[in-house]
PDB file of C-alpha atoms in Angstrom:
ATOM      1  CA  MET A  88     -67.550  13.372  81.269  1.00 79.00           C
ATOM      2  CA  ARG A  89     -64.028  14.343  80.295  1.00 90.00           C
ATOM      3  CA  VAL A  90     -62.409  17.456  81.762  1.00 93.00           C
ATOM      4  CA  LEU A  91     -59.174  19.231  80.893  1.00 95.00           C
ATOM      5  CA  LEU A  92     -57.718  21.026  83.918  1.00 96.00           C
ATOM      6  CA  VAL A  93     -54.986  23.571  83.142  1.00 96.00           C
ATOM      7  CA  GLU A  94     -53.575  24.696  86.490  1.00 94.00           C
ATOM      8  CA  ASP A  95     -49.955  25.457  87.422  1.00 93.00           C
ATOM      9  CA  GLU A  96     -50.449  25.080  91.194  1.00 92.00           C
ATOM     10  CA  LYS A  97     -49.760  21.367  91.326  1.00 94.00           C
ATOM     11  CA  ALA A  98     -51.150  20.771  94.816  1.00 95.00           C
ATOM     12  CA  LEU A  99     -54.412  22.519  93.922  1.00 92.00           C
ATOM     13  CA  ALA A 100     -54.563  20.711  90.587  1.00 93.00           C
ATOM     14  CA  GLU A 101     -54.187  17.353  92.297  1.00 94.00           C
ATOM     15  CA  THR A 102     -56.853  18.200  94.886  1.00 94.00           C
ATOM     16  CA  VAL A 103     -59.293  19.238  92.167  1.00 93.00           C
ATOM     17  CA  ARG A 104     -58.411  16.187  90.071  1.00 93.00           C
ATOM     18  CA  ARG A 105     -59.106  13.802  92.950  1.00 93.00           C
ATOM     19  CA  GLY A 106     -62.342  15.548  93.807  1.00 93.00           C
ATOM     20  CA  LEU A 107     -63.619  15.534  90.227  1.00 92.00           C
ATOM     21  CA  THR A 108     -62.596  11.927  89.763  1.00 91.00           C
ATOM     22  CA  GLY A 109     -64.607  11.072  92.846  1.00 91.00           C
ATOM     23  CA  GLU A 110     -67.608  12.794  91.219  1.00 89.00           C
ATOM     24  CA  GLY A 111     -67.327  10.612  88.140  1.00 88.00           C
ATOM     25  CA  PHE A 112     -65.312  12.895  85.868  1.00 90.00           C
ATOM     26  CA  VAL A 113     -62.348  11.754  83.783  1.00 89.00           C
ATOM     27  CA  VAL A 114     -59.682  14.435  84.304  1.00 93.00           C
ATOM     28  CA  ASP A 115     -56.587  15.282  82.273  1.00 94.00           C
ATOM     29  CA  VAL A 116     -54.219  17.696  84.028  1.00 95.00           C
ATOM     30  CA  VAL A 117     -51.505  19.917  82.541  1.00 96.00           C
ATOM     31  CA  HIS A 118     -49.546  22.645  84.281  1.00 96.00           C
ATOM     32  CA  ASP A 119     -48.690  25.255  81.656  1.00 95.00           C
ATOM     33  CA  GLY A 120     -50.386  27.200  78.896  1.00 94.00           C
ATOM     34  CA  ILE A 121     -48.565  25.611  75.972  1.00 95.00           C
ATOM     35  CA  SER A 122     -49.494  22.103  77.088  1.00 96.00           C
ATOM     36  CA  GLY A 123     -53.033  23.287  77.775  1.00 95.00           C
ATOM     37  CA  LEU A 124     -53.435  24.645  74.271  1.00 95.00           C
ATOM     38  CA  TRP A 125     -52.064  21.441  72.749  1.00 96.00           C
ATOM     39  CA  ALA A 126     -54.364  19.239  74.829  1.00 95.00           C
ATOM     40  CA  ALA A 127     -57.425  21.382  74.117  1.00 94.00           C
ATOM     41  CA  THR A 128     -56.854  21.250  70.372  1.00 92.00           C
ATOM     42  CA  GLU A 129     -55.813  17.610  70.109  1.00 91.00           C
ATOM     43  CA  ASN A 130     -58.380  15.899  72.354  1.00 89.00           C
ATOM     44  CA  PRO A 131     -62.165  16.068  72.748  1.00 89.00           C
ATOM     45  CA  TYR A 132     -63.352  17.387  76.112  1.00 92.00           C
ATOM     46  CA  ASP A 133     -66.757  18.097  77.598  1.00 91.00           C
ATOM     47  CA  VAL A 134     -65.406  21.108  79.493  1.00 93.00           C
ATOM     48  CA  ILE A 135     -62.078  22.897  80.079  1.00 95.00           C
ATOM     49  CA  VAL A 136     -61.035  24.466  83.393  1.00 95.00           C
ATOM     50  CA  LEU A 137     -58.394  27.056  82.578  1.00 95.00           C
ATOM     51  CA  ASP A 138     -56.268  29.029  85.025  1.00 92.00           C
ATOM     52  CA  LEU A 139     -55.432  32.616  84.118  1.00 88.00           C
ATOM     53  CA  MET A 140     -51.831  33.034  85.289  1.00 87.00           C
ATOM     54  CA  LEU A 141     -49.955  30.212  83.589  1.00 92.00           C
ATOM     55  CA  PRO A 142     -46.313  29.685  82.646  1.00 93.00           C
ATOM     56  CA  GLY A 143     -45.500  29.393  78.960  1.00 93.00           C
ATOM     57  CA  LYS A 144     -48.699  30.990  77.680  1.00 91.00           C
ATOM     58  CA  HIS A 145     -51.194  33.197  79.516  1.00 89.00           C
ATOM     59  CA  GLY A 146     -54.668  31.779  80.070  1.00 89.00           C
ATOM     60  CA  TYR A 147     -56.257  34.528  77.958  1.00 87.00           C
ATOM     61  CA  ALA A 148     -53.905  33.688  75.090  1.00 88.00           C
ATOM     62  CA  VAL A 149     -54.825  29.997  75.369  1.00 92.00           C
ATOM     63  CA  LEU A 150     -58.532  30.837  75.372  1.00 89.00           C
ATOM     64  CA  LYS A 151     -58.174  33.183  72.407  1.00 85.00           C
ATOM     65  CA  GLU A 152     -56.331  30.565  70.328  1.00 87.00           C
ATOM     66  CA  ILE A 153     -58.829  27.846  71.231  1.00 88.00           C
ATOM     67  CA  ARG A 154     -61.678  29.989  69.927  1.00 83.00           C
ATOM     68  CA  GLU A 155     -59.725  31.081  66.861  1.00 78.00           C
ATOM     69  CA  ARG A 156     -59.393  27.411  65.953  1.00 82.00           C
ATOM     70  CA  GLN A 157     -63.185  27.138  66.239  1.00 79.00           C
ATOM     71  CA  ILE A 158     -63.086  24.817  69.222  1.00 86.00           C
ATOM     72  CA  TRP A 159     -66.276  25.602  71.129  1.00 88.00           C
ATOM     73  CA  THR A 160     -65.764  23.368  74.184  1.00 91.00           C
ATOM     74  CA  PRO A 161     -67.174  25.209  77.245  1.00 92.00           C
ATOM     75  CA  VAL A 162     -64.378  26.949  79.175  1.00 93.00           C
ATOM     76  CA  MET A 163     -64.389  27.930  82.838  1.00 93.00           C
ATOM     77  CA  MET A 164     -61.704  30.403  83.867  1.00 89.00           C
ATOM     78  CA  LEU A 165     -60.276  29.574  87.294  1.00 84.00           C
ATOM     79  CA  THR A 166     -58.186  32.354  88.798  1.00 77.00           C
ATOM     80  CA  ALA A 167     -57.185  34.341  91.856  1.00 74.00           C
ATOM     81  CA  LYS A 168     -57.951  37.591  90.002  1.00 60.00           C
ATOM     82  CA  ASP A 169     -61.483  38.839  90.517  1.00 50.00           C
ATOM     83  CA  GLY A 170     -61.624  42.325  89.025  1.00 47.00           C
ATOM     84  CA  GLU A 171     -64.663  43.137  86.884  1.00 44.00           C
ATOM     85  CA  TYR A 172     -62.445  43.897  83.900  1.00 42.00           C
ATOM     86  CA  ASP A 173     -60.755  40.497  84.228  1.00 53.00           C
ATOM     87  CA  GLN A 174     -64.163  38.835  84.044  1.00 55.00           C
ATOM     88  CA  THR A 175     -65.243  41.020  81.134  1.00 57.00           C
ATOM     89  CA  ASP A 176     -62.062  40.193  79.211  1.00 65.00           C
ATOM     90  CA  ALA A 177     -62.612  36.486  79.821  1.00 68.00           C
ATOM     91  CA  PHE A 178     -66.187  36.543  78.537  1.00 72.00           C
ATOM     92  CA  ASP A 179     -65.252  38.734  75.578  1.00 69.00           C
ATOM     93  CA  LEU A 180     -62.614  36.200  74.558  1.00 72.00           C
ATOM     94  CA  GLY A 181     -65.108  33.343  74.686  1.00 77.00           C
ATOM     95  CA  ALA A 182     -65.142  32.014  78.248  1.00 83.00           C
ATOM     96  CA  ASP A 183     -68.395  30.444  79.451  1.00 86.00           C
ATOM     97  CA  ASP A 184     -67.930  30.846  83.193  1.00 88.00           C
ATOM     98  CA  TYR A 185     -65.512  32.402  85.694  1.00 85.00           C
ATOM     99  CA  LEU A 186     -64.667  31.170  89.209  1.00 87.00           C
ATOM    100  CA  THR A 187     -62.265  32.903  91.581  1.00 85.00           C
ATOM    101  CA  LYS A 188     -59.928  31.309  94.102  1.00 83.00           C
ATOM    102  CA  PRO A 189     -60.524  30.296  96.825  1.00 84.00           C
ATOM    103  CA  PHE A 190     -63.657  28.520  95.701  1.00 87.00           C
ATOM    104  CA  SER A 191     -66.137  25.965  96.931  1.00 89.00           C
ATOM    105  CA  PHE A 192     -65.576  22.565  95.364  1.00 91.00           C
ATOM    106  CA  LEU A 193     -69.324  21.955  95.381  1.00 92.00           C
ATOM    107  CA  VAL A 194     -69.857  25.172  93.419  1.00 92.00           C
ATOM    108  CA  LEU A 195     -67.147  24.150  90.938  1.00 92.00           C
ATOM    109  CA  VAL A 196     -68.809  20.772  90.338  1.00 93.00           C
ATOM    110  CA  ALA A 197     -72.265  22.328  89.977  1.00 92.00           C
ATOM    111  CA  ARG A 198     -71.037  24.866  87.454  1.00 91.00           C
ATOM    112  CA  LEU A 199     -69.104  22.290  85.461  1.00 92.00           C
ATOM    113  CA  ARG A 200     -72.160  20.072  85.229  1.00 91.00           C
ATOM    114  CA  ALA A 201     -74.235  23.064  84.118  1.00 90.00           C
ATOM    115  CA  LEU A 202     -71.709  23.850  81.376  1.00 89.00           C
ATOM    116  CA  ILE A 203     -71.690  20.244  80.214  1.00 87.00           C
ATOM    117  CA  ARG A 204     -75.489  20.128  80.094  1.00 85.00           C
ATOM    118  CA  ARG A 205     -75.474  23.304  78.036  1.00 80.00           C
ATOM    119  CA  GLY A 206     -73.004  21.742  75.629  1.00 76.00           C
ATOM    120  CA  ALA A 207     -70.813  23.557  73.139  1.00 70.00           C
ATOM    121  CA  PRO A 208     -73.049  25.919  71.173  1.00 65.00           C
ATOM    122  CA  GLU A 209     -71.574  27.486  68.078  1.00 63.00           C
ATOM    123  CA  ARG A 210     -70.369  30.989  68.821  1.00 62.00           C
ATOM    124  CA  PRO A 211     -71.793  34.121  67.175  1.00 61.00           C
ATOM    125  CA  VAL A 212     -71.317  34.361  63.444  1.00 64.00           C
ATOM    126  CA  GLN A 213     -69.402  37.216  61.931  1.00 79.00           C
ATOM    127  CA  LEU A 214     -71.064  40.595  61.604  1.00 86.00           C
ATOM    128  CA  THR A 215     -70.780  42.045  58.108  1.00 91.00           C
ATOM    129  CA  VAL A 216     -71.671  45.503  56.831  1.00 93.00           C
ATOM    130  CA  GLY A 217     -70.464  45.923  53.276  1.00 93.00           C
ATOM    131  CA  SER A 218     -66.784  45.039  53.191  1.00 94.00           C
ATOM    132  CA  LEU A 219     -66.405  45.513  56.952  1.00 95.00           C
ATOM    133  CA  VAL A 220     -66.257  42.239  58.874  1.00 93.00           C
ATOM    134  CA  LEU A 221     -66.297  41.829  62.670  1.00 91.00           C
ATOM    135  CA  ASP A 222     -65.831  38.481  64.403  1.00 85.00           C
ATOM    136  CA  PRO A 223     -67.115  38.698  68.018  1.00 77.00           C
ATOM    137  CA  ALA A 224     -65.505  35.413  69.105  1.00 66.00           C
ATOM    138  CA  ARG A 225     -62.047  36.285  67.792  1.00 72.00           C
ATOM    139  CA  ARG A 226     -62.412  40.009  68.551  1.00 80.00           C
ATOM    140  CA  ALA A 227     -61.154  40.671  65.044  1.00 89.00           C
ATOM    141  CA  VAL A 228     -62.098  43.373  62.542  1.00 94.00           C
ATOM    142  CA  SER A 229     -61.093  43.605  58.896  1.00 95.00           C
ATOM    143  CA  ARG A 230     -61.959  45.320  55.633  1.00 95.00           C
ATOM    144  CA  HIS A 231     -61.025  43.834  52.269  1.00 92.00           C
ATOM    145  CA  GLY A 232     -58.931  41.298  54.189  1.00 90.00           C
ATOM    146  CA  THR A 233     -56.894  43.988  55.978  1.00 94.00           C
ATOM    147  CA  THR A 234     -56.866  43.649  59.761  1.00 95.00           C
ATOM    148  CA  ILE A 235     -57.993  46.725  61.701  1.00 96.00           C
ATOM    149  CA  GLU A 236     -56.650  47.108  65.233  1.00 95.00           C
ATOM    150  CA  LEU A 237     -59.164  48.542  67.705  1.00 92.00           C
ATOM    151  CA  THR A 238     -59.108  49.274  71.419  1.00 89.00           C
ATOM    152  CA  PRO A 239     -61.649  47.403  73.576  1.00 84.00           C
ATOM    153  CA  ARG A 240     -63.913  50.469  73.722  1.00 86.00           C
ATOM    154  CA  GLU A 241     -63.707  51.020  69.965  1.00 91.00           C
ATOM    155  CA  PHE A 242     -64.486  47.340  69.414  1.00 89.00           C
ATOM    156  CA  GLY A 243     -67.508  47.536  71.696  1.00 86.00           C
ATOM    157  CA  LEU A 244     -68.804  50.645  69.913  1.00 91.00           C
ATOM    158  CA  LEU A 245     -68.334  49.124  66.467  1.00 93.00           C
ATOM    159  CA  THR A 246     -70.024  45.888  67.552  1.00 88.00           C
ATOM    160  CA  PHE A 247     -73.085  47.810  68.749  1.00 86.00           C
ATOM    161  CA  LEU A 248     -73.264  49.812  65.524  1.00 92.00           C
ATOM    162  CA  MET A 249     -72.850  46.724  63.334  1.00 90.00           C
ATOM    163  CA  ARG A 250     -75.601  44.885  65.188  1.00 84.00           C
ATOM    164  CA  HIS A 251     -77.922  47.688  64.039  1.00 88.00           C
ATOM    165  CA  PRO A 252     -76.873  48.433  60.434  1.00 91.00           C
ATOM    166  CA  GLY A 253     -78.788  51.294  58.870  1.00 92.00           C
ATOM    167  CA  ASP A 254     -80.355  52.328  62.187  1.00 92.00           C
ATOM    168  CA  VAL A 255     -79.805  55.795  63.612  1.00 93.00           C
ATOM    169  CA  LEU A 256     -78.479  55.347  67.141  1.00 92.00           C
ATOM    170  CA  SER A 257     -78.544  58.263  69.568  1.00 92.00           C
ATOM    171  CA  LYS A 258     -75.709  59.183  71.886  1.00 91.00           C
ATOM    172  CA  ALA A 259     -77.862  58.098  74.825  1.00 89.00           C
ATOM    173  CA  GLU A 260     -78.452  54.651  73.297  1.00 87.00           C
ATOM    174  CA  ILE A 261     -74.766  54.242  72.594  1.00 88.00           C
ATOM    175  CA  LEU A 262     -73.764  55.295  76.115  1.00 86.00           C
ATOM    176  CA  ASP A 263     -76.286  52.871  77.633  1.00 80.00           C
ATOM    177  CA  ASN A 264     -75.033  49.937  75.584  1.00 76.00           C
ATOM    178  CA  VAL A 265     -71.297  50.538  75.258  1.00 81.00           C
ATOM    179  CA  TRP A 266     -70.222  52.424  78.388  1.00 78.00           C
ATOM    180  CA  ASP A 267     -70.366  51.297  81.992  1.00 66.00           C
ATOM    181  CA  PRO A 268     -73.562  52.319  83.831  1.00 60.00           C
ATOM    182  CA  MET A 269     -71.377  54.126  86.394  1.00 66.00           C
ATOM    183  CA  PHE A 270     -69.774  56.329  83.710  1.00 71.00           C
ATOM    184  CA  GLU A 271     -70.155  59.950  84.819  1.00 72.00           C
ATOM    185  CA  GLY A 272     -68.703  61.767  81.808  1.00 75.00           C
ATOM    186  CA  GLY A 273     -70.686  63.674  79.214  1.00 79.00           C
ATOM    187  CA  ASP A 274     -72.077  62.236  75.991  1.00 80.00           C
ATOM    188  CA  ASN A 275     -69.383  64.043  73.984  1.00 86.00           C
ATOM    189  CA  VAL A 276     -67.233  60.974  74.593  1.00 91.00           C
ATOM    190  CA  VAL A 277     -69.351  59.263  71.932  1.00 92.00           C
ATOM    191  CA  GLU A 278     -68.300  61.869  69.354  1.00 93.00           C
ATOM    192  CA  VAL A 279     -64.676  61.311  70.279  1.00 94.00           C
ATOM    193  CA  TYR A 280     -64.874  57.551  69.767  1.00 94.00           C
ATOM    194  CA  ILE A 281     -66.875  57.878  66.565  1.00 95.00           C
ATOM    195  CA  ALA A 282     -64.016  60.019  65.261  1.00 95.00           C
ATOM    196  CA  TYR A 283     -61.489  57.380  66.363  1.00 96.00           C
ATOM    197  CA  LEU A 284     -63.447  54.694  64.500  1.00 96.00           C
ATOM    198  CA  ARG A 285     -63.704  56.765  61.314  1.00 96.00           C
ATOM    199  CA  LYS A 286     -59.931  57.145  61.245  1.00 96.00           C
ATOM    200  CA  LYS A 287     -59.514  53.377  61.462  1.00 96.00           C
ATOM    201  CA  ILE A 288     -62.390  51.772  59.564  1.00 96.00           C
ATOM    202  CA  ASP A 289     -63.138  54.387  56.877  1.00 95.00           C
ATOM    203  CA  ALA A 290     -60.337  56.860  56.162  1.00 95.00           C
ATOM    204  CA  PRO A 291     -57.589  54.325  55.249  1.00 95.00           C
ATOM    205  CA  PHE A 292     -59.941  52.665  52.752  1.00 95.00           C
ATOM    206  CA  GLY A 293     -61.383  55.767  51.114  1.00 94.00           C
ATOM    207  CA  VAL A 294     -64.946  55.017  52.205  1.00 94.00           C
ATOM    208  CA  SER A 295     -67.511  56.700  54.434  1.00 93.00           C
ATOM    209  CA  THR A 296     -69.698  54.092  56.104  1.00 94.00           C
ATOM    210  CA  LEU A 297     -70.007  55.723  59.520  1.00 94.00           C
ATOM    211  CA  SER A 298     -72.229  58.793  59.217  1.00 93.00           C
ATOM    212  CA  THR A 299     -73.599  61.472  61.514  1.00 93.00           C
ATOM    213  CA  VAL A 300     -77.336  62.149  61.311  1.00 92.00           C
ATOM    214  CA  ARG A 301     -77.575  65.741  62.457  1.00 90.00           C
ATOM    215  CA  GLY A 302     -79.471  66.156  65.703  1.00 88.00           C
ATOM    216  CA  MET A 303     -80.246  62.441  65.939  1.00 93.00           C
ATOM    217  CA  GLY A 304     -77.132  60.297  66.232  1.00 93.00           C
ATOM    218  CA  TYR A 305     -74.966  57.944  64.191  1.00 95.00           C
ATOM    219  CA  ARG A 306     -75.489  55.242  61.608  1.00 95.00           C
ATOM    220  CA  ILE A 307     -73.334  52.631  59.887  1.00 95.00           C
ATOM    221  CA  ASN A 308     -74.115  51.661  56.303  1.00 92.00           C
ATOM    222  CA  ALA A 309     -72.601  49.384  53.698  1.00 86.00           C
ATOM    223  CA  ASP A 310     -69.819  51.015  51.679  1.00 78.00           C
TER     224      ASP A 310
END
């Protein structure tokens, strides 16, 4: 079982390397994001342990580029940051697990073995509605080959709509699936973000794929 460990804290990296070696893993260690990206793309690994705060290239940037190159090796993010949005960002970019420092070595080993048993499943295919294309793994959206820049909330809303093409989705359904359960604002926020999406995915291309069904909700159709 071959592991790539990308960790800039050299003492911690050495401790983890020795521990994993003692558990039967073969461990390659690098200490910056650029080297981590090179190693991940040039060598086959069963799992990658990737720190978030790295010199040279941020851990999220490394993860994003790994997935963009269609390398599906399981990735565990290892970081001192433990905010819920940090974890959400990691999973959205294609991470398979997330462990915060300080951590139990036994838990690390158990999770790595679980990831290796699971293997490297191919990530979700692109979602396509007419000429609109959304790639969940790369977090990329385009129409007719033109890249469309979206905020995380806009991306989440469009993903939900494109997973249900032709279906009328109510504001309540959209809130339940796109917004945090603790969100206390009114459902008018859905109207606001639908308007934002229209300005980005429809208006510049002279199409109208995102429609309002009066009294019922919203629907996305092929252009």
